[in-house]
PDB file of C-alpha atoms in Angstrom:
ATOM      1  CA  ALA A 219       7.088  16.880  29.009  1.00 72.00           C
ATOM      2  CA  GLN A 220       8.430  13.491  30.635  1.00 81.00           C
ATOM      3  CA  SER A 221      10.262  10.962  28.489  1.00 89.00           C
ATOM      4  CA  VAL A 222      11.331   7.452  29.013  1.00 93.00           C
ATOM      5  CA  THR A 223      15.229   5.582  27.756  1.00 95.00           C
ATOM      6  CA  GLN A 224      15.355   2.328  27.481  1.00 96.00           C
ATOM      7  CA  LEU A 225      18.778   1.223  26.545  1.00 93.00           C
ATOM      8  CA  GLY A 226      18.610  -1.989  24.911  1.00 91.00           C
ATOM      9  CA  SER A 227      15.369  -3.282  23.225  1.00 93.00           C
ATOM     10  CA  HIS A 228      16.835  -6.608  23.708  1.00 96.00           C
ATOM     11  CA  VAL A 229      18.746  -8.617  26.571  1.00 97.00           C
ATOM     12  CA  SER A 230      19.556 -12.361  26.694  1.00 97.00           C
ATOM     13  CA  VAL A 231      20.918 -13.872  29.858  1.00 97.00           C
ATOM     14  CA  SER A 232      21.519 -17.341  30.826  1.00 97.00           C
ATOM     15  CA  GLU A 233      19.264 -18.979  33.675  1.00 97.00           C
ATOM     16  CA  GLY A 234      21.159 -17.981  36.945  1.00 97.00           C
ATOM     17  CA  ALA A 235      22.603 -15.047  35.763  1.00 98.00           C
ATOM     18  CA  LEU A 236      22.110 -11.123  36.849  1.00 98.00           C
ATOM     19  CA  VAL A 237      19.146  -9.228  34.966  1.00 98.00           C
ATOM     20  CA  LEU A 238      19.574  -5.570  34.621  1.00 98.00           C
ATOM     21  CA  LEU A 239      17.279  -3.442  32.831  1.00 98.00           C
ATOM     22  CA  ARG A 240      18.621  -0.179  32.174  1.00 98.00           C
ATOM     23  CA  CYS A 241      15.535   3.022  32.551  1.00 97.00           C
ATOM     24  CA  ASN A 242      16.529   6.739  32.248  1.00 96.00           C
ATOM     25  CA  TYR A 243      13.995   8.879  32.821  1.00 93.00           C
ATOM     26  CA  SER A 244      13.826  13.382  32.102  1.00 88.00           C
ATOM     27  CA  SER A 245      10.637  14.815  34.273  1.00 78.00           C
ATOM     28  CA  SER A 246      10.496  18.292  35.123  1.00 71.00           C
ATOM     29  CA  VAL A 247       9.017  17.562  38.360  1.00 72.00           C
ATOM     30  CA  PRO A 248       9.550  14.808  41.098  1.00 73.00           C
ATOM     31  CA  PRO A 249       8.539  11.604  39.178  1.00 81.00           C
ATOM     32  CA  TYR A 250       7.087   8.889  40.036  1.00 87.00           C
ATOM     33  CA  LEU A 251       8.153   5.528  38.187  1.00 91.00           C
ATOM     34  CA  PHE A 252       7.239   1.665  37.554  1.00 94.00           C
ATOM     35  CA  TRP A 253       8.046  -0.759  36.108  1.00 97.00           C
ATOM     36  CA  TYR A 254       5.845  -2.948  34.198  1.00 97.00           C
ATOM     37  CA  VAL A 255       5.701  -6.853  32.610  1.00 97.00           C
ATOM     38  CA  GLN A 256       4.011  -8.497  30.223  1.00 94.00           C
ATOM     39  CA  TYR A 257       3.712 -12.136  28.902  1.00 93.00           C
ATOM     40  CA  PRO A 258       2.801 -13.043  25.298  1.00 88.00           C
ATOM     41  CA  ASN A 259      -0.708 -11.810  24.463  1.00 83.00           C
ATOM     42  CA  GLN A 260      -1.095 -10.927  28.115  1.00 87.00           C
ATOM     43  CA  GLY A 261      -2.064  -7.547  29.337  1.00 89.00           C
ATOM     44  CA  LEU A 262       0.186  -5.521  31.630  1.00 93.00           C
ATOM     45  CA  GLN A 263       1.280  -6.337  35.534  1.00 94.00           C
ATOM     46  CA  LEU A 264       3.336  -4.506  37.820  1.00 94.00           C
ATOM     47  CA  LEU A 265       6.348  -4.984  38.873  1.00 96.00           C
ATOM     48  CA  LEU A 266       7.349  -2.186  41.272  1.00 95.00           C
ATOM     49  CA  LYS A 267       7.102   1.193  42.014  1.00 91.00           C
ATOM     50  CA  TYR A 268       8.777   4.554  43.117  1.00 90.00           C
ATOM     51  CA  THR A 269       6.969   6.757  44.590  1.00 82.00           C
ATOM     52  CA  SER A 270       9.253   8.900  46.247  1.00 77.00           C
ATOM     53  CA  ALA A 271       9.628   6.845  49.958  1.00 75.00           C
ATOM     54  CA  ALA A 272      12.374   4.773  49.856  1.00 84.00           C
ATOM     55  CA  THR A 273      14.784   4.478  46.740  1.00 89.00           C
ATOM     56  CA  LEU A 274      15.842   0.746  46.451  1.00 94.00           C
ATOM     57  CA  VAL A 275      12.041  -0.106  45.426  1.00 94.00           C
ATOM     58  CA  LYS A 276      11.416  -4.217  45.932  1.00 95.00           C
ATOM     59  CA  GLY A 277       8.737  -5.591  44.120  1.00 95.00           C
ATOM     60  CA  ILE A 278       7.063  -9.169  42.692  1.00 94.00           C
ATOM     61  CA  ASN A 279       8.997 -12.427  41.768  1.00 94.00           C
ATOM     62  CA  GLY A 280      12.530 -11.069  43.191  1.00 96.00           C
ATOM     63  CA  PHE A 281      13.236  -8.074  41.260  1.00 97.00           C
ATOM     64  CA  GLU A 282      13.977  -5.140  42.613  1.00 97.00           C
ATOM     65  CA  ALA A 283      14.916  -1.050  41.301  1.00 97.00           C
ATOM     66  CA  GLU A 284      16.813   1.746  42.771  1.00 95.00           C
ATOM     67  CA  PHE A 285      15.873   5.376  41.995  1.00 93.00           C
ATOM     68  CA  LYS A 286      19.233   7.315  41.503  1.00 93.00           C
ATOM     69  CA  LYS A 287      18.143  11.145  40.556  1.00 89.00           C
ATOM     70  CA  SER A 288      21.877  12.141  39.766  1.00 90.00           C
ATOM     71  CA  GLU A 289      21.551   9.791  37.254  1.00 92.00           C
ATOM     72  CA  THR A 290      17.959   9.860  36.279  1.00 92.00           C
ATOM     73  CA  SER A 291      17.750   6.054  36.590  1.00 94.00           C
ATOM     74  CA  PHE A 292      15.158   3.415  37.508  1.00 95.00           C
ATOM     75  CA  HIS A 293      16.835  -0.084  36.607  1.00 97.00           C
ATOM     76  CA  LEU A 294      15.675  -3.018  37.124  1.00 98.00           C
ATOM     77  CA  THR A 295      17.461  -5.852  38.812  1.00 98.00           C
ATOM     78  CA  LYS A 296      17.031  -9.573  39.702  1.00 98.00           C
ATOM     79  CA  PRO A 297      19.691 -11.652  41.526  1.00 97.00           C
ATOM     80  CA  SER A 298      18.816 -14.604  38.712  1.00 97.00           C
ATOM     81  CA  ALA A 299      17.283 -15.154  36.007  1.00 97.00           C
ATOM     82  CA  HIS A 300      15.031 -17.989  35.761  1.00 97.00           C
ATOM     83  CA  MET A 301      12.675 -19.225  33.017  1.00 96.00           C
ATOM     84  CA  SER A 302       9.698 -17.637  33.579  1.00 96.00           C
ATOM     85  CA  ASP A 303      11.379 -14.376  33.564  1.00 97.00           C
ATOM     86  CA  ALA A 304      11.325 -14.201  29.899  1.00 97.00           C
ATOM     87  CA  ALA A 305       8.785 -11.578  28.551  1.00 97.00           C
ATOM     88  CA  GLU A 306       8.885  -7.406  27.449  1.00 96.00           C
ATOM     89  CA  TYR A 307       9.548  -4.711  30.403  1.00 97.00           C
ATOM     90  CA  PHE A 308       8.109  -1.493  30.631  1.00 96.00           C
ATOM     91  CA  CYS A 309      10.183   1.001  32.480  1.00 96.00           C
ATOM     92  CA  ALA A 310       7.118   4.314  32.898  1.00 94.00           C
ATOM     93  CA  VAL A 311       6.890   7.048  34.535  1.00 90.00           C
ATOM     94  CA  SER A 312       3.801   9.391  36.285  1.00 84.00           C
ATOM     95  CA  ASP A 313       3.766  12.647  37.691  1.00 69.00           C
ATOM     96  CA  ASN A 314      -0.210  14.573  39.486  1.00 63.00           C
ATOM     97  CA  ASN A 315       0.179  17.310  36.228  1.00 63.00           C
ATOM     98  CA  ALA A 316      -1.173  15.576  33.530  1.00 61.00           C
ATOM     99  CA  GLY A 317      -3.593  12.976  35.161  1.00 64.00           C
ATOM    100  CA  ASN A 318      -1.731  10.402  36.013  1.00 72.00           C
ATOM    101  CA  MET A 319      -1.442   9.307  32.723  1.00 81.00           C
ATOM    102  CA  LEU A 320       1.924   6.917  32.164  1.00 88.00           C
ATOM    103  CA  THR A 321       4.513   7.802  29.674  1.00 90.00           C
ATOM    104  CA  PHE A 322       6.181   4.233  28.779  1.00 94.00           C
ATOM    105  CA  GLY A 323       9.840   3.625  27.879  1.00 95.00           C
ATOM    106  CA  GLY A 324      10.197   1.825  24.269  1.00 94.00           C
ATOM    107  CA  GLY A 325       9.490  -1.484  26.402  1.00 96.00           C
ATOM    108  CA  THR A 326      12.978  -3.949  26.483  1.00 97.00           C
ATOM    109  CA  ARG A 327      12.025  -7.852  25.944  1.00 97.00           C
ATOM    110  CA  LEU A 328      14.001 -10.288  28.375  1.00 97.00           C
ATOM    111  CA  MET A 329      15.092 -13.677  26.858  1.00 97.00           C
ATOM    112  CA  VAL A 330      16.375 -16.379  29.169  1.00 97.00           C
ATOM    113  CA  LYS A 331      19.052 -18.915  27.721  1.00 96.00           C
ATOM    114  CA  PRO A 332      18.564 -22.501  29.527  1.00 94.00           C
TER     115      PRO A 332
ATOM    116  CA  ASP B  17     -12.553 -12.535  39.197  1.00 65.00           C
ATOM    117  CA  THR B  18     -11.347  -9.908  36.303  1.00 71.00           C
ATOM    118  CA  ALA B  19     -10.692  -6.840  37.451  1.00 91.00           C
ATOM    119  CA  VAL B  20     -10.266  -5.454  33.803  1.00 95.00           C
ATOM    120  CA  SER B  21     -11.848  -6.771  31.069  1.00 95.00           C
ATOM    121  CA  GLN B  22     -11.468  -5.851  27.422  1.00 96.00           C
ATOM    122  CA  THR B  23     -13.985  -7.115  24.058  1.00 96.00           C
ATOM    123  CA  PRO B  24     -13.612  -8.601  22.072  1.00 96.00           C
ATOM    124  CA  LYS B  25     -10.199 -10.347  22.106  1.00 95.00           C
ATOM    125  CA  TYR B  26      -9.677 -10.398  19.048  1.00 96.00           C
ATOM    126  CA  LEU B  27     -11.212  -8.078  16.035  1.00 97.00           C
ATOM    127  CA  VAL B  28      -9.820  -7.980  12.810  1.00 97.00           C
ATOM    128  CA  THR B  29     -11.735  -5.845  10.174  1.00 97.00           C
ATOM    129  CA  GLN B  30     -12.099  -4.007   6.792  1.00 97.00           C
ATOM    130  CA  MET B  31     -10.582  -0.544   6.005  1.00 97.00           C
ATOM    131  CA  GLY B  32     -13.309   1.787   6.891  1.00 97.00           C
ATOM    132  CA  ASN B  33     -15.466   0.291   9.022  1.00 97.00           C
ATOM    133  CA  ASP B  34     -16.707   1.408  12.118  1.00 97.00           C
ATOM    134  CA  LYS B  35     -16.079  -0.409  15.478  1.00 97.00           C
ATOM    135  CA  SER B  36     -16.090  -0.691  19.172  1.00 97.00           C
ATOM    136  CA  ILE B  37     -13.769  -2.008  22.154  1.00 98.00           C
ATOM    137  CA  LYS B  38     -15.593  -2.364  25.196  1.00 97.00           C
ATOM    138  CA  CYS B  39     -13.669  -2.789  28.318  1.00 97.00           C
ATOM    139  CA  GLU B  40     -14.443  -2.734  31.995  1.00 97.00           C
ATOM    140  CA  GLN B  41     -13.070  -2.785  35.386  1.00 96.00           C
ATOM    141  CA  ASN B  42     -14.299  -3.856  39.040  1.00 95.00           C
ATOM    142  CA  LEU B  43     -12.085  -1.889  41.291  1.00 92.00           C
ATOM    143  CA  GLY B  44     -14.128   0.078  42.138  1.00 91.00           C
ATOM    144  CA  HIS B  45     -12.370   3.065  40.603  1.00 91.00           C
ATOM    145  CA  ASP B  46     -12.509   6.471  38.862  1.00 89.00           C
ATOM    146  CA  THR B  47      -9.979   7.209  36.481  1.00 89.00           C
ATOM    147  CA  MET B  48     -10.451   4.955  33.284  1.00 92.00           C
ATOM    148  CA  TYR B  49      -7.789   4.721  30.275  1.00 92.00           C
ATOM    149  CA  TRP B  50      -7.333   3.859  26.874  1.00 94.00           C
ATOM    150  CA  TYR B  51      -3.718   3.251  25.821  1.00 94.00           C
ATOM    151  CA  LYS B  52      -2.166   1.696  22.544  1.00 95.00           C
ATOM    152  CA  GLN B  53       0.654  -0.821  21.809  1.00 94.00           C
ATOM    153  CA  ASP B  54       2.404  -0.788  18.209  1.00 93.00           C
ATOM    154  CA  SER B  55       3.566  -2.905  16.022  1.00 91.00           C
ATOM    155  CA  LYS B  56       6.736  -1.749  17.598  1.00 90.00           C
ATOM    156  CA  LYS B  57       5.710  -2.703  21.252  1.00 90.00           C
ATOM    157  CA  PHE B  58       5.547   0.739  21.764  1.00 92.00           C
ATOM    158  CA  LEU B  59       2.932   2.114  24.556  1.00 93.00           C
ATOM    159  CA  LYS B  60       0.724   5.182  24.242  1.00 92.00           C
ATOM    160  CA  ILE B  61      -1.673   6.950  25.886  1.00 91.00           C
ATOM    161  CA  MET B  62      -4.267   8.467  23.991  1.00 92.00           C
ATOM    162  CA  PHE B  63      -7.874   9.394  26.293  1.00 88.00           C
ATOM    163  CA  SER B  64      -8.116   9.475  30.148  1.00 88.00           C
ATOM    164  CA  TYR B  65     -11.934   9.893  31.801  1.00 87.00           C
ATOM    165  CA  ASN B  66     -12.129  10.310  35.861  1.00 85.00           C
ATOM    166  CA  ASN B  67     -15.298  10.016  36.590  1.00 82.00           C
ATOM    167  CA  LYS B  68     -17.295  10.230  33.314  1.00 82.00           C
ATOM    168  CA  GLU B  69     -15.103  13.145  32.629  1.00 84.00           C
ATOM    169  CA  LEU B  70     -12.738  12.828  29.740  1.00 85.00           C
ATOM    170  CA  ILE B  71      -8.894  14.229  30.859  1.00 81.00           C
ATOM    171  CA  ILE B  72      -6.618  13.185  28.918  1.00 78.00           C
ATOM    172  CA  ASN B  73      -6.783  13.625  24.934  1.00 78.00           C
ATOM    173  CA  GLU B  74      -3.620  12.894  23.429  1.00 79.00           C
ATOM    174  CA  THR B  75      -4.221  13.971  20.091  1.00 76.00           C
ATOM    175  CA  VAL B  76      -5.687  10.944  19.024  1.00 86.00           C
ATOM    176  CA  PRO B  77      -7.380  11.476  15.547  1.00 89.00           C
ATOM    177  CA  ASN B  78     -11.126  12.268  15.618  1.00 90.00           C
ATOM    178  CA  ARG B  79     -12.446   9.112  14.715  1.00 95.00           C
ATOM    179  CA  PHE B  80     -11.547   7.404  17.538  1.00 94.00           C
ATOM    180  CA  SER B  81     -14.258   8.309  20.513  1.00 92.00           C
ATOM    181  CA  PRO B  82     -14.347   7.545  24.085  1.00 92.00           C
ATOM    182  CA  LYS B  83     -17.622   6.988  25.620  1.00 92.00           C
ATOM    183  CA  SER B  84     -17.535   6.766  29.168  1.00 91.00           C
ATOM    184  CA  PRO B  85     -21.477   5.517  30.224  1.00 91.00           C
ATOM    185  CA  ASP B  86     -20.629   5.605  34.211  1.00 91.00           C
ATOM    186  CA  LYS B  87     -16.846   4.912  36.332  1.00 89.00           C
ATOM    187  CA  ALA B  88     -16.540   1.026  35.756  1.00 94.00           C
ATOM    188  CA  HIS B  89     -17.211   1.346  31.726  1.00 95.00           C
ATOM    189  CA  LEU B  90     -15.055   3.105  29.371  1.00 95.00           C
ATOM    190  CA  ASN B  91     -15.763   1.740  25.845  1.00 96.00           C
ATOM    191  CA  LEU B  92     -13.591   2.621  22.576  1.00 96.00           C
ATOM    192  CA  HIS B  93     -16.001   3.930  19.505  1.00 96.00           C
ATOM    193  CA  ILE B  94     -13.817   3.945  15.700  1.00 96.00           C
ATOM    194  CA  ASN B  95     -14.893   5.469  13.412  1.00 96.00           C
ATOM    195  CA  SER B  96     -13.759   4.848   9.522  1.00 97.00           C
ATOM    196  CA  LEU B  97     -11.156   2.394  10.243  1.00 97.00           C
ATOM    197  CA  GLU B  98      -7.587   2.946   8.689  1.00 96.00           C
ATOM    198  CA  LEU B  99      -4.706   0.234   7.992  1.00 96.00           C
ATOM    199  CA  GLY B 100      -2.582   2.549  10.666  1.00 94.00           C
ATOM    200  CA  ASP B 101      -5.326   1.359  13.421  1.00 96.00           C
ATOM    201  CA  SER B 102      -3.738  -1.730  13.345  1.00 97.00           C
ATOM    202  CA  ALA B 103      -2.879  -2.168  16.977  1.00 96.00           C
ATOM    203  CA  VAL B 104      -3.015  -3.837  20.185  1.00 95.00           C
ATOM    204  CA  TYR B 105      -5.613  -1.967  22.578  1.00 97.00           C
ATOM    205  CA  PHE B 106      -5.386  -1.721  25.754  1.00 96.00           C
ATOM    206  CA  CYS B 107      -8.120  -0.345  28.794  1.00 96.00           C
ATOM    207  CA  ALA B 108      -6.185   0.784  32.064  1.00 94.00           C
ATOM    208  CA  SER B 109      -8.008   1.753  35.637  1.00 93.00           C
ATOM    209  CA  SER B 110      -6.833   3.457  38.428  1.00 89.00           C
ATOM    210  CA  VAL B 111      -7.620   5.969  41.520  1.00 83.00           C
ATOM    211  CA  LEU B 112      -7.202   9.451  41.158  1.00 72.00           C
ATOM    212  CA  ARG B 113      -5.986  10.475  44.689  1.00 66.00           C
ATOM    213  CA  GLY B 114      -4.381  13.396  43.765  1.00 54.00           C
ATOM    214  CA  GLY B 115      -1.310  11.434  43.201  1.00 59.00           C
ATOM    215  CA  ALA B 116       0.407   9.944  40.733  1.00 61.00           C
ATOM    216  CA  THR B 117       1.104   7.258  42.927  1.00 65.00           C
ATOM    217  CA  ASP B 118      -1.799   5.164  41.983  1.00 78.00           C
ATOM    218  CA  THR B 119      -1.305   1.811  40.708  1.00 85.00           C
ATOM    219  CA  GLN B 120      -2.569   1.333  36.774  1.00 90.00           C
ATOM    220  CA  TYR B 121      -4.273  -2.006  36.072  1.00 92.00           C
ATOM    221  CA  PHE B 122      -4.303  -3.578  32.208  1.00 94.00           C
ATOM    222  CA  GLY B 123      -7.131  -5.445  30.865  1.00 95.00           C
ATOM    223  CA  PRO B 124      -5.388  -8.062  28.455  1.00 93.00           C
ATOM    224  CA  GLY B 125      -5.806  -6.060  25.314  1.00 95.00           C
ATOM    225  CA  THR B 126      -8.368  -6.551  21.999  1.00 97.00           C
ATOM    226  CA  ARG B 127      -5.625  -7.024  18.610  1.00 96.00           C
ATOM    227  CA  LEU B 128      -7.258  -4.749  15.637  1.00 97.00           C
ATOM    228  CA  THR B 129      -5.931  -5.659  12.481  1.00 97.00           C
ATOM    229  CA  VAL B 130      -7.542  -4.034   9.770  1.00 97.00           C
ATOM    230  CA  LEU B 131      -7.818  -5.403   6.448  1.00 96.00           C
TER     231      LEU B 131
END
């Protein structure tokens, strides 16, 4: 069984500061990992995904994430936060054995202060 | 062009009623999903259909019945609505190529409120 834990349901940063959103996973098979963003009253949009190629994955809007197998982590970072980054962020894991269903973490709400 | 669309966007109804939510995708994908997001923003898979066949059913009450008339549509019918069914329901689609790396594209969600 797979699971995803996002440490910190709320993260607050100042505009221009580093963004770090944490994600740890548990999977019995090699995982495929995703970060999605949800803006208020909208659906989920893919930020980036890890598919066992490069361990450092670059996504949209300046976000990137690094897959660390030894730490079972896939933390999301952005060097400089922008007000428009304020949203809910979800980490998810998928595997071939489960019909490609996504198992999501509990989400992290990112707040950006001016 | 909308990739994954859902109707209605908002649905307010009384306990005990029956309601449907429709989903359509124009991406040419062969797999569609329903997810439920509760009031604490937790997202959980409910169903998945591949080429109109059910491939995932995550212990959802049988009051929920998905129907896929073709690859581009996956509708969700809910009988005898209960207060606990209040949530945002998301439809998604992807290509099931035998790999789990394909991106799922999500619709805008349907906010269901049961009174």
